Short mmCIF file of C-alpha atoms in Angstrom, two decimals:
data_model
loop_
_atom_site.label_atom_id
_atom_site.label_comp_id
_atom_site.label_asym_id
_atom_site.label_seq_id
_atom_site.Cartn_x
_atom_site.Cartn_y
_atom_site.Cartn_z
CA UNK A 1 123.32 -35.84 -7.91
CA UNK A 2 121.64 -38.84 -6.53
CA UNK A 3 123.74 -40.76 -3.65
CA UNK A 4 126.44 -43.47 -4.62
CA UNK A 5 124.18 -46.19 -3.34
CA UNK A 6 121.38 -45.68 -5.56
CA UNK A 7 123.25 -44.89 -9.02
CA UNK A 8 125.61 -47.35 -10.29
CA UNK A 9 127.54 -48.31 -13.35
CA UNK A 10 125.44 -50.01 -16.23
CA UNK A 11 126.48 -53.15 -17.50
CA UNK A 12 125.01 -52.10 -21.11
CA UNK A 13 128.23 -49.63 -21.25
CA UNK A 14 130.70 -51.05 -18.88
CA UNK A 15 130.60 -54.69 -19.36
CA UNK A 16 132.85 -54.56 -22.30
CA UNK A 17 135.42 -53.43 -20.20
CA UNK A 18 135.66 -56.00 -17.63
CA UNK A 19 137.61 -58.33 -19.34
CA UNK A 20 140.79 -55.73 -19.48
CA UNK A 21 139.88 -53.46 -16.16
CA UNK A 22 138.26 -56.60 -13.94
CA UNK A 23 136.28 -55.08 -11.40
CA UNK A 24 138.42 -52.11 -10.77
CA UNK A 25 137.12 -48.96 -9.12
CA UNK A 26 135.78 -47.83 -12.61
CA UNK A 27 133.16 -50.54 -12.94
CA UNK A 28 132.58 -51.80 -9.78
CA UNK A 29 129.34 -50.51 -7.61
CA UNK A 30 128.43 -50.58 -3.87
CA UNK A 31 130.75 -51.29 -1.03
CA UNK A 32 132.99 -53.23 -3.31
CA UNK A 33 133.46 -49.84 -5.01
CA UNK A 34 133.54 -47.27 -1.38
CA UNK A 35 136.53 -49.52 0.13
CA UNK A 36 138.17 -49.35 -3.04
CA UNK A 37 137.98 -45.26 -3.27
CA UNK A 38 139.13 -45.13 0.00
CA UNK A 39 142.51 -46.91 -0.72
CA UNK A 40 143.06 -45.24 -3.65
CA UNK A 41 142.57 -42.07 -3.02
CA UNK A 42 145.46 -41.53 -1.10
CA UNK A 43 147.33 -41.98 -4.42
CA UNK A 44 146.11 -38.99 -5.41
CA UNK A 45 146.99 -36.62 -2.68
CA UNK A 46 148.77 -33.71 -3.42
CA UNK A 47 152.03 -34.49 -1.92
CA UNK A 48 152.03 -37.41 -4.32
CA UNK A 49 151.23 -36.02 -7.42
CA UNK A 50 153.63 -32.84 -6.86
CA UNK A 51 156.50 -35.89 -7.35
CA UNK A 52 154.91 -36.66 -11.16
CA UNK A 53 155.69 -32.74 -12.23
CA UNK A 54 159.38 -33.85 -13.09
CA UNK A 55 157.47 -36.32 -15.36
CA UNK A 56 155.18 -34.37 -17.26
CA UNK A 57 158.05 -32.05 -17.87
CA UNK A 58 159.90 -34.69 -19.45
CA UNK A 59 157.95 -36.47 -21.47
CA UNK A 60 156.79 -32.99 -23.05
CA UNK A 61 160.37 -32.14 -23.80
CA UNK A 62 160.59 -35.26 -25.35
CA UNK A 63 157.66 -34.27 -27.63
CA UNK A 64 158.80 -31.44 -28.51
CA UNK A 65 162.00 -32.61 -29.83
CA UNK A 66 160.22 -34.63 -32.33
CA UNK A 67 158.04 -31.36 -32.88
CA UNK A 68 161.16 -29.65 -33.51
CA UNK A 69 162.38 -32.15 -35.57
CA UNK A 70 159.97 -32.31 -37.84
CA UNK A 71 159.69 -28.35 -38.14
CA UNK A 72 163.84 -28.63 -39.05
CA UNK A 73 162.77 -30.84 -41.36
CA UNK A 74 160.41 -28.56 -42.92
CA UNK A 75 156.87 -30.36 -41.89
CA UNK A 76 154.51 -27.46 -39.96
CA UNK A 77 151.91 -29.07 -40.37
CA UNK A 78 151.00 -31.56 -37.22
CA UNK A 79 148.32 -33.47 -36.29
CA UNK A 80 148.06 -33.16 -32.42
CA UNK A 81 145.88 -36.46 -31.69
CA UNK A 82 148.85 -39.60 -32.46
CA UNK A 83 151.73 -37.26 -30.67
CA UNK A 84 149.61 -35.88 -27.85
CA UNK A 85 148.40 -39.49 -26.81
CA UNK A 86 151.86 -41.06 -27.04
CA UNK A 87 153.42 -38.10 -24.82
CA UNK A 88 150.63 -38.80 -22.30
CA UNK A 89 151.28 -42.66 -22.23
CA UNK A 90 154.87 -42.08 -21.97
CA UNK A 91 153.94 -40.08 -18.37
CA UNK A 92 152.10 -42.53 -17.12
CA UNK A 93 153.83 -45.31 -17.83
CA UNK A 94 156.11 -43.59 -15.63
CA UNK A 95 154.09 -42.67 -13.10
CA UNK A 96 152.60 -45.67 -12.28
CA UNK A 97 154.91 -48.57 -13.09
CA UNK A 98 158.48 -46.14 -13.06
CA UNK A 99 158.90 -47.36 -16.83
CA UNK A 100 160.61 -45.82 -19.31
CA UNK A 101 158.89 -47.22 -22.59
CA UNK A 102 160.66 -44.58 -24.97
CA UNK A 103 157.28 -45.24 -27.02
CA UNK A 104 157.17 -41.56 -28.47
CA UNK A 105 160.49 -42.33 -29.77
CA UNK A 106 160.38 -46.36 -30.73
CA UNK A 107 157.44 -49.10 -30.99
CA UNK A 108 156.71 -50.28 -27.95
CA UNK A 109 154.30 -53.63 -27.57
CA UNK A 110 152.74 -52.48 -25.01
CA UNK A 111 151.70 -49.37 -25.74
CA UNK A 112 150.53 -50.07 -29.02
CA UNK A 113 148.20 -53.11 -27.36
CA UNK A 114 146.81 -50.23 -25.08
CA UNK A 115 145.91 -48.37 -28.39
CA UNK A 116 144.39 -51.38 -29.82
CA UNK A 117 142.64 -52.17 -26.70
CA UNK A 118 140.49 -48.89 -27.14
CA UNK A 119 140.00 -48.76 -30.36
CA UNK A 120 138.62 -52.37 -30.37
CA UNK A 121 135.86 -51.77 -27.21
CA UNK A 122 134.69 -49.10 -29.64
CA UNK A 123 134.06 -50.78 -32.57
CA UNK A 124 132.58 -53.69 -29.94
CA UNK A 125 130.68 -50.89 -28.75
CA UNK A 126 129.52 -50.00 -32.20
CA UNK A 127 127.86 -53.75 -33.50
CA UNK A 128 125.33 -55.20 -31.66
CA UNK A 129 126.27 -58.27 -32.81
CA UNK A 130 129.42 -58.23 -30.88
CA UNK A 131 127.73 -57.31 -27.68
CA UNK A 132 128.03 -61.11 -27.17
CA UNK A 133 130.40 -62.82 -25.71
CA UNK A 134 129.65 -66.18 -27.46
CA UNK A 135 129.81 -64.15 -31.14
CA UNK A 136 132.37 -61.63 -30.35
CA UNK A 137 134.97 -64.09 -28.97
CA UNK A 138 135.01 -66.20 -32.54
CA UNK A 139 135.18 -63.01 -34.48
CA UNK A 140 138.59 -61.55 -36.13
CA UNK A 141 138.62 -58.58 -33.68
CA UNK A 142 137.73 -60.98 -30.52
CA UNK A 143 140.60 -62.77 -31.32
CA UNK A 144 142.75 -59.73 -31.52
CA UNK A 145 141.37 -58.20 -28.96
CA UNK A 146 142.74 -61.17 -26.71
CA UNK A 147 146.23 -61.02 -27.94
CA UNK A 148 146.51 -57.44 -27.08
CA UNK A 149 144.84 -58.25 -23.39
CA UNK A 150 147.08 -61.00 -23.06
CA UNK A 151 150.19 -58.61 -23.81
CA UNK A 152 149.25 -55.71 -21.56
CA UNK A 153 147.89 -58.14 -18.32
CA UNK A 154 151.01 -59.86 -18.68
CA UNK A 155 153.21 -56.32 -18.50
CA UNK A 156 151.07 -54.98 -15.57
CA UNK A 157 150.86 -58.85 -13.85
CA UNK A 158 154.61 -59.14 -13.86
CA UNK A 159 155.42 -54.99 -12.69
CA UNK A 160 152.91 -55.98 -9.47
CA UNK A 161 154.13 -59.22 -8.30
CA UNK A 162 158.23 -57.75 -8.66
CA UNK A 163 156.62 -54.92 -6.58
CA UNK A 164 155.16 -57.05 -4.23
CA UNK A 165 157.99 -59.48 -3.52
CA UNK A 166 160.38 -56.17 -2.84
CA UNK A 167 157.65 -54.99 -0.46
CA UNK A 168 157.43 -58.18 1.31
CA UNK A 169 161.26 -58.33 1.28
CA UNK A 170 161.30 -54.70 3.30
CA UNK A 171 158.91 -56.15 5.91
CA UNK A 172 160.71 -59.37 6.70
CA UNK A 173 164.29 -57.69 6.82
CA UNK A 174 162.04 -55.10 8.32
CA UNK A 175 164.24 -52.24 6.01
CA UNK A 176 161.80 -49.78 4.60
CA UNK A 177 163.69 -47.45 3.05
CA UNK A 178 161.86 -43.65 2.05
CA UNK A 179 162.27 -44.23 -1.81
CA UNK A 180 161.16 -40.62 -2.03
CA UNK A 181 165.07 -40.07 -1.09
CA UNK A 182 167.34 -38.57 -2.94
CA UNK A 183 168.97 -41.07 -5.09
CA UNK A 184 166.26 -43.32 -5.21
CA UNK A 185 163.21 -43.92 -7.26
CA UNK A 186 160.23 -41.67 -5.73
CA UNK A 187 156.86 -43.75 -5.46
CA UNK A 188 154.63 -44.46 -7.96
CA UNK A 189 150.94 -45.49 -8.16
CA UNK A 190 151.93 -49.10 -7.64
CA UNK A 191 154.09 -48.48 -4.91
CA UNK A 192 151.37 -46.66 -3.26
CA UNK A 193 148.19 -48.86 -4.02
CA UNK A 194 150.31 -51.71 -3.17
CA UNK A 195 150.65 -50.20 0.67
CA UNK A 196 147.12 -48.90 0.96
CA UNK A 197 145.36 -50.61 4.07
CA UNK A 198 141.76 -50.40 4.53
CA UNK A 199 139.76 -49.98 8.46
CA UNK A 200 140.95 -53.67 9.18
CA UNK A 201 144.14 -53.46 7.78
CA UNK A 202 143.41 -55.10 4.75
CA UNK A 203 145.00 -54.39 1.45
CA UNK A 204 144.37 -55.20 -2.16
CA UNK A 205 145.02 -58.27 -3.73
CA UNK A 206 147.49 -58.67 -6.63
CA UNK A 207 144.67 -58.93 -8.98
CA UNK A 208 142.80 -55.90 -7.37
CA UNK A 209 145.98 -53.98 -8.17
CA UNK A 210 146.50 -54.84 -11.58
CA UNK A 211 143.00 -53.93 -12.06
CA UNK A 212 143.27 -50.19 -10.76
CA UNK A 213 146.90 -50.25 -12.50
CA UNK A 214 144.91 -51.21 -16.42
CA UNK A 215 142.12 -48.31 -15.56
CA UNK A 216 145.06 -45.76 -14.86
CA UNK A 217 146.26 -46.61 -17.81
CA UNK A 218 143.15 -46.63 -19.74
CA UNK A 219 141.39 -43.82 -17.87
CA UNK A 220 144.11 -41.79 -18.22
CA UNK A 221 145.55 -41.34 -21.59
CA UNK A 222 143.06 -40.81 -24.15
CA UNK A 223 141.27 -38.49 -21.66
CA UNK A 224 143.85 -36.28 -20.70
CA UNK A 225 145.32 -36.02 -24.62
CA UNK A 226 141.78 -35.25 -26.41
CA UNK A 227 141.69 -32.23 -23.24
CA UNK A 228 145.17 -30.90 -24.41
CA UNK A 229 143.93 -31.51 -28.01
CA UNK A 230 141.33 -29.21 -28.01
CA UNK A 231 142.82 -26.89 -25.64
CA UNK A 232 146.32 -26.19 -28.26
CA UNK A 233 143.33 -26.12 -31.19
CA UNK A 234 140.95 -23.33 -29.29
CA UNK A 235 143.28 -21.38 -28.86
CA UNK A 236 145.37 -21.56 -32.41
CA UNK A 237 142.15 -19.81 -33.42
CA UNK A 238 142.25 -17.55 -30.63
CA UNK A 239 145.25 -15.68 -30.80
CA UNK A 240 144.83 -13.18 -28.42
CA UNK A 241 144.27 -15.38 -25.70
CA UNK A 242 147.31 -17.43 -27.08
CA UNK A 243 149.43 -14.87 -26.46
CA UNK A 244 147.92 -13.59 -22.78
CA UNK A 245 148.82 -17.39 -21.74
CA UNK A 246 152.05 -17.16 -23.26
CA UNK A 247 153.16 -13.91 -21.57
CA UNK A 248 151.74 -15.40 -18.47
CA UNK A 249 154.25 -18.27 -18.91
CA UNK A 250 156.99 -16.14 -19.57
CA UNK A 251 156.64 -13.79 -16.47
CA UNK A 252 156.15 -16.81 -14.09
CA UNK A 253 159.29 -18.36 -15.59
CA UNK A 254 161.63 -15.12 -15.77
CA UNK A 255 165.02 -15.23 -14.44
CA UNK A 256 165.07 -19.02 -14.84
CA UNK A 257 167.79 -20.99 -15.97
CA UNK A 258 165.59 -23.67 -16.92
CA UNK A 259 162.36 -23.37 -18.60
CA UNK A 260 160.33 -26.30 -16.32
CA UNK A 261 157.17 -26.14 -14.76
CA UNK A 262 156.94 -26.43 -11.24
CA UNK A 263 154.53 -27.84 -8.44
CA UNK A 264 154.36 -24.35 -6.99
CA UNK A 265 153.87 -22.92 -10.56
CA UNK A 266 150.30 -24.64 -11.42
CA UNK A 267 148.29 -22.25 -9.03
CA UNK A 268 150.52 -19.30 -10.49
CA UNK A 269 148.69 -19.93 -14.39
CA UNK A 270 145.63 -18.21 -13.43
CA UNK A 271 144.55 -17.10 -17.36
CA UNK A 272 145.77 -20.70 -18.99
CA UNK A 273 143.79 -22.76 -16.64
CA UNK A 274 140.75 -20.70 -17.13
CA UNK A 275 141.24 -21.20 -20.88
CA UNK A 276 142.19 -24.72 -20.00
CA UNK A 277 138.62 -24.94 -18.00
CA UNK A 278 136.81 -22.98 -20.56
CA UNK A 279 138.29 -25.53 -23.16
CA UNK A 280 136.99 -28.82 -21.22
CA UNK A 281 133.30 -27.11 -21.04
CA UNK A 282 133.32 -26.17 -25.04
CA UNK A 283 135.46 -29.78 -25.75
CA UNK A 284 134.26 -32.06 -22.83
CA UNK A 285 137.12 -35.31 -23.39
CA UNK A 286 134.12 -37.29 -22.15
CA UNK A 287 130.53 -36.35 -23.78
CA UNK A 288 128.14 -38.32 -21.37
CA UNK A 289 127.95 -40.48 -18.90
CA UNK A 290 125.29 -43.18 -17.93
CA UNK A 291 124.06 -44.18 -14.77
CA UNK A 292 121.66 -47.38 -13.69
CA UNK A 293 118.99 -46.49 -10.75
CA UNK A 294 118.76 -49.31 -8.03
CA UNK A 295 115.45 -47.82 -6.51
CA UNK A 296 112.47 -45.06 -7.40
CA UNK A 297 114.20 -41.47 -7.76
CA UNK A 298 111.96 -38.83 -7.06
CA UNK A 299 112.93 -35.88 -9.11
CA UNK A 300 112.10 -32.37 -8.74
CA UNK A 301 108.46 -31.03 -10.37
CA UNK A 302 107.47 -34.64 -8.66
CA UNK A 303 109.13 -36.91 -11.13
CA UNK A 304 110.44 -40.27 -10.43
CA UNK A 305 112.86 -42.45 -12.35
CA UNK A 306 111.82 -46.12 -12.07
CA UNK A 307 114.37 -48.11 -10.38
CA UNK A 308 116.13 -50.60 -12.76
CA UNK A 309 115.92 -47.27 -15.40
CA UNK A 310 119.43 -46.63 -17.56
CA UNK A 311 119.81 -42.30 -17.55
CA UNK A 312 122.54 -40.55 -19.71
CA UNK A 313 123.70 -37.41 -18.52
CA UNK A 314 124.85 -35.20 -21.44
CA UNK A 315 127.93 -33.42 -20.37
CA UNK A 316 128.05 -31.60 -23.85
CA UNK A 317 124.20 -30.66 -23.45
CA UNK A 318 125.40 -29.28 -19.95
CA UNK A 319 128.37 -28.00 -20.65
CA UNK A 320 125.97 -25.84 -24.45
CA UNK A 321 122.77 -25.30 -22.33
CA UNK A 322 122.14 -21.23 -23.43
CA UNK A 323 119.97 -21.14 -20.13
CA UNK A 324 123.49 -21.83 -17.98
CA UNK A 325 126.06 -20.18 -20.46
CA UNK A 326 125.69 -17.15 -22.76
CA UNK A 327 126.75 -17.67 -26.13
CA UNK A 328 128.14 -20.99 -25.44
CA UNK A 329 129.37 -21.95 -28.65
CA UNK A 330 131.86 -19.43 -28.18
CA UNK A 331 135.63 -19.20 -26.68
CA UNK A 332 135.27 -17.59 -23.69
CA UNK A 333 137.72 -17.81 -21.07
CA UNK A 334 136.67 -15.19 -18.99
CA UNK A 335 133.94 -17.29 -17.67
CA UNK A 336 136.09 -18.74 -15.35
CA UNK A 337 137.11 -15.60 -14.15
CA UNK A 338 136.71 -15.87 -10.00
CA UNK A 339 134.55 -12.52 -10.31
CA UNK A 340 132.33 -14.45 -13.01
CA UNK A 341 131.56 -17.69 -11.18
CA UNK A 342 129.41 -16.52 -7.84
CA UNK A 343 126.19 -18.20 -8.37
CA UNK A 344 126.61 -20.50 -10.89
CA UNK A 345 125.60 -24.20 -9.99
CA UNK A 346 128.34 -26.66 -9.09
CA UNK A 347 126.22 -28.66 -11.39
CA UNK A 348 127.24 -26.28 -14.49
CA UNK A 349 130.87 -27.19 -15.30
CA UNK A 350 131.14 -31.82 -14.90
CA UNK A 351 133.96 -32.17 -17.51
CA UNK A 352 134.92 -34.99 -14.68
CA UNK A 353 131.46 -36.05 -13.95
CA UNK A 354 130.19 -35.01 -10.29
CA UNK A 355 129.42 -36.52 -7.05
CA UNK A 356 130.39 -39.60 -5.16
CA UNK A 357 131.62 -41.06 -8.23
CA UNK A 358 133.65 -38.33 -9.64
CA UNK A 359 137.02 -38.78 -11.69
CA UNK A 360 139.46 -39.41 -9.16
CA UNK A 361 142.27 -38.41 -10.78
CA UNK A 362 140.98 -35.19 -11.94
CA UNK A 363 143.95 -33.38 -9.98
CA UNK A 364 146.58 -35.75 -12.44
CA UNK A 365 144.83 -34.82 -15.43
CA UNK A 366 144.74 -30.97 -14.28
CA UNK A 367 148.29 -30.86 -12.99
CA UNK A 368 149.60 -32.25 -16.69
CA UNK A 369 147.38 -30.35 -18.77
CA UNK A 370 148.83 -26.91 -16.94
CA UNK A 371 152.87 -28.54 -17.45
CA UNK A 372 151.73 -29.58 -21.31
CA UNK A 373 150.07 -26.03 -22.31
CA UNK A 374 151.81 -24.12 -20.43
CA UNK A 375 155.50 -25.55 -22.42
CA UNK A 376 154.03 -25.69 -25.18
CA UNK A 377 152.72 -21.90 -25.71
CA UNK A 378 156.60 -20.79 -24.44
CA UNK A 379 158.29 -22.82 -27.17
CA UNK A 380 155.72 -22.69 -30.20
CA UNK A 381 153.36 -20.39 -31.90
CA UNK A 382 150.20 -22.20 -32.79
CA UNK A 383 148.26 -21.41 -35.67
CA UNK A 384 144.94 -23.37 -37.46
CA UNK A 385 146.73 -26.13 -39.66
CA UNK A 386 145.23 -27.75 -43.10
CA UNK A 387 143.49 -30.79 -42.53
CA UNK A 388 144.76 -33.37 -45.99
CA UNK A 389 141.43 -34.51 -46.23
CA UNK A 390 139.91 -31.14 -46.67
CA UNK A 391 142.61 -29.11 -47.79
CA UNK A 392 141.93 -25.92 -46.34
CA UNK A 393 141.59 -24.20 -43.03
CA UNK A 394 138.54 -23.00 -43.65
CA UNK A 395 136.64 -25.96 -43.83
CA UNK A 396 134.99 -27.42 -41.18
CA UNK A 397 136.11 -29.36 -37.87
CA UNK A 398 133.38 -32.11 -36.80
CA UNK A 399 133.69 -33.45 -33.78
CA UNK A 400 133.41 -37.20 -33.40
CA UNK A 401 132.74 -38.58 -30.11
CA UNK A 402 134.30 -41.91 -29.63
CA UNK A 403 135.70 -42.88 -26.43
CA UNK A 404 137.04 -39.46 -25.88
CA UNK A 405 136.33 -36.83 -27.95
CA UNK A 406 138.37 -36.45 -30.95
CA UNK A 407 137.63 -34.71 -34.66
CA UNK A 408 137.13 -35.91 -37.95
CA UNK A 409 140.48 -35.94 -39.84
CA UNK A 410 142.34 -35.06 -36.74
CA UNK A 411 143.08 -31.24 -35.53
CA UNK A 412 146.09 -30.23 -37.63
CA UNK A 413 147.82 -27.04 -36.34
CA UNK A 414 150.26 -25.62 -37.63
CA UNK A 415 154.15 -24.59 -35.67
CA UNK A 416 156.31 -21.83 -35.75
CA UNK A 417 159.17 -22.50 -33.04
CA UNK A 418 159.61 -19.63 -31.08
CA UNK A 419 162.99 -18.17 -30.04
CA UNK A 420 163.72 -17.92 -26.42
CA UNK A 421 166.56 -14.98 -25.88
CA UNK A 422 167.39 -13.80 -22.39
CA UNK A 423 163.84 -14.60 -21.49
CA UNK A 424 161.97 -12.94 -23.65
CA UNK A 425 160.21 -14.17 -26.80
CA UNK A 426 160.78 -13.40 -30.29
CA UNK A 427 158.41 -14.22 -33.25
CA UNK A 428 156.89 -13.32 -36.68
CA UNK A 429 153.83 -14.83 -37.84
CA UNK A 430 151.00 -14.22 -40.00
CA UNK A 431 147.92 -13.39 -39.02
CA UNK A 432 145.24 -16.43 -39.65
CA UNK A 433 141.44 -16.86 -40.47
CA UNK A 434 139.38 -18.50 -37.67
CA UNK A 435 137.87 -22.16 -38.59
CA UNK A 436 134.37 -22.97 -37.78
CA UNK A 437 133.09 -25.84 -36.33
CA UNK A 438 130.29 -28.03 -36.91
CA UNK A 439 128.28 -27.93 -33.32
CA UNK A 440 125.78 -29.90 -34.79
CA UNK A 441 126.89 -33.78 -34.55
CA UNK A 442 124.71 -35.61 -32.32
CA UNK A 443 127.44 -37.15 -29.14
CA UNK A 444 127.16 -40.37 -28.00
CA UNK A 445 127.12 -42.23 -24.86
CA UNK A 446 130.87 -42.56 -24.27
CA UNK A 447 132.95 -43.77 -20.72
CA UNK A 448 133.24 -41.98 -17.50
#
């Protein structure tokens, strides 16, 4: 991976983003973008993100209440995509603004401009004509694409100046309460990006806050539901592992009164986060990732890319290359096995990208896809579901690559509620036939 310094983010991609993320850490290159890792990685620690676990918890209960509601109600047949991406905005609306939208539940504005919001940079994306500013603006979607902005900037504009004027309150009666106290709300990402100081003491501006604030929010949904996606669809057609990650569950949570995952838990789910990992290579969220060179590369077999030169970096070529990964069309967890990984390149596995400018909230997106998997396999048996437009199983999934990956149709499964008696599970399902996907879609360049 070539230094920080030499590859930066393209405007070709990322330009379409600036208007909503401004120049957050995302899209913004050079210094500019090293003093802004350094204050926000501290948001990331562990002994911050171990506070979100209560979250993630939640907000899955919540979804599957409406799971169960629907199976009462005598609908089995789910697509994962709409619920999956709700749950995850619910989480972090609370973990960065401490905001209870109840948007898996009710409409919420705001959430629904978020949803616009992507699907309207990809369609930008998608005609060149749009690419500028002086067309785009006077177009239908231009226009829309405003109102929603307007909506979400003014949501995550007013959250950071109340924070702000609190914080400045604390300093001047010079009361800081720990609001990681009992009683008391525990901090969230703009409580802590709001108190990050820099070398010379300096922190972000408003602005540079509700910029990092709109990325977490847009970085961090679609991402981390298309990885749980495709990780509840692999293995619906892999039932044995299924049910190895479901026992797993079960022993780690024996003897509990409450079924919750814990902080301590996530590095107790050995076999679901290697089919969580094996998942992300065969399903990458994110299927490339382009870089711009600022000066002659020099390669090895003595080849140079020509500063000013735009490369792509095919994570799904990586993640498929036969000469890395045996059979890697196939559902393998076992890769990931500790005993299986000794000498294979760090290079290999880059569901987050690699380097300098690596996802930095890769631990986030981990630490919920462990809570969301590991719930859902102790409450519900999944099984392949019919997909309308087909109307069969056995037809095939496509994948189609948008900003995150996500599959023609949707991915339908289908739920059998599982009955949890004095710890122990108790089911009876029919065996299914496995579905076969088409591998052979072309990705395209998508956000990283």
């Amino acid at each position: 991976m070539a230094p920080g310094n030499i590859t930066v983010k393209d405007d070709l991609v990322y330009n379409h983003l600036r208007p909503w993320l401004g120049h957050s850490l995302l899209i913004s290159n050079g210094k500019e973008w090293a003093r802004k890792r350094r204050l926000l990685t501290p948001a990331f620690h562990f002994d911050i993100l171990k506070n979100y676990i209560t979250t993630f918890n939640t907000s899955t209960n919540t979804m599957h209440e409406k799971w169960r509601s629907m199976l009462t109600d005598g609908k089995t047949n789910i697509e994962m995509f709409n619920d999956v991406t709700l749950m995850t905005l619910d989480s972090l609306l609370k973990c960065a603004f401490s905001y209870n939208s109840n948007c898996q539940e009710s409409t919420s504005e705001y959430v629904s401009a978020i949803v616009e919001l992507s699907d309207l940079i990809l369609n930008r994306r998608l005609r060149i004509w749009h690419h500028w500013d002086w067309i785009y603006w006077r177009t239908q979607q231009g226009r829309r694409f405003k109102k929603a902005l307007s909506i979400v900037h003014r949501f995550t504009r007013e959250v950071v100046q109340k924070r702000r004027t609190i914080i400045n309150h604390q300093r001047m009666t010079e009361s800081q309460p720990d609001l990681s106290t009992a009683g008391q709300r525990r901090k969230d990402f703009v409580d802590i990006i709001l108190s990050s100081k820099d070398e010379d003491g300096q922190g972000l501006t408003n602005e540079e806050v509700e910029a990092e604030a709109n990325t977490f929010m847009f970085a961090g949904h679609d991402t981390t539901a298309s990885a749980i996606c495709w990780t509840l669809y692999n293995l619906a057609h892999h039932d044995h592992y299924q049910e190895k990650c479901r026992q797993e569950v079960m022993d780690l949570l024996q003897g509990r009164d409450e079924h919750e995952i814990e902080w301590e838990d996530l590095s107790n789910l050995p076999f679901t986060t290697m089919c969580i990992r094996e998942s992300l290579r065969l399903h990458s969220p994110v299927q490339a990732v382009t870089r711009k060179y600022t000066q002659d590369m020099l390669l090895p077999g003595n080849r140079t890319v020509p500063k000013g030169v735009i490369c792509l970096v095919s994570l799904y070529g990586t993640h498929h290359n036969p000469a890395v990964w045996s059979n890697p069309h196939e559902f393998y967890p076992l890769r990931f096995d500790p005993n299986n990984t000794s000498g294979r390149s760090a290079s290999a596995f880059i569901p987050f990208s690699a380097g300098p400018r690596n996802c930095i909230g890769q631990k986030f997106a981990l630490a919920e896809l462990r809570v969301v998997v590991a719930l859902t396999l102790l409450r519900f048996h999944l099984a392949p579901g019919v997909n309308p437009e087909v109307g069969s199983i056995s037809g095939d999934v496509r994948r189609l690559p948008q900003l995150v990956l996500r599959a023609e149709g949707g991915l339908w499964l289908q739920l059998e509620p599982l009955k949890l008696e004095e710890n122990d599970v108790k089911l009876e399902h029919t065996p299914h036939h496995a579905v076969i996907e088409d591998t052979n879609t072309l990705p395209k360049v998508l956000f990283s």
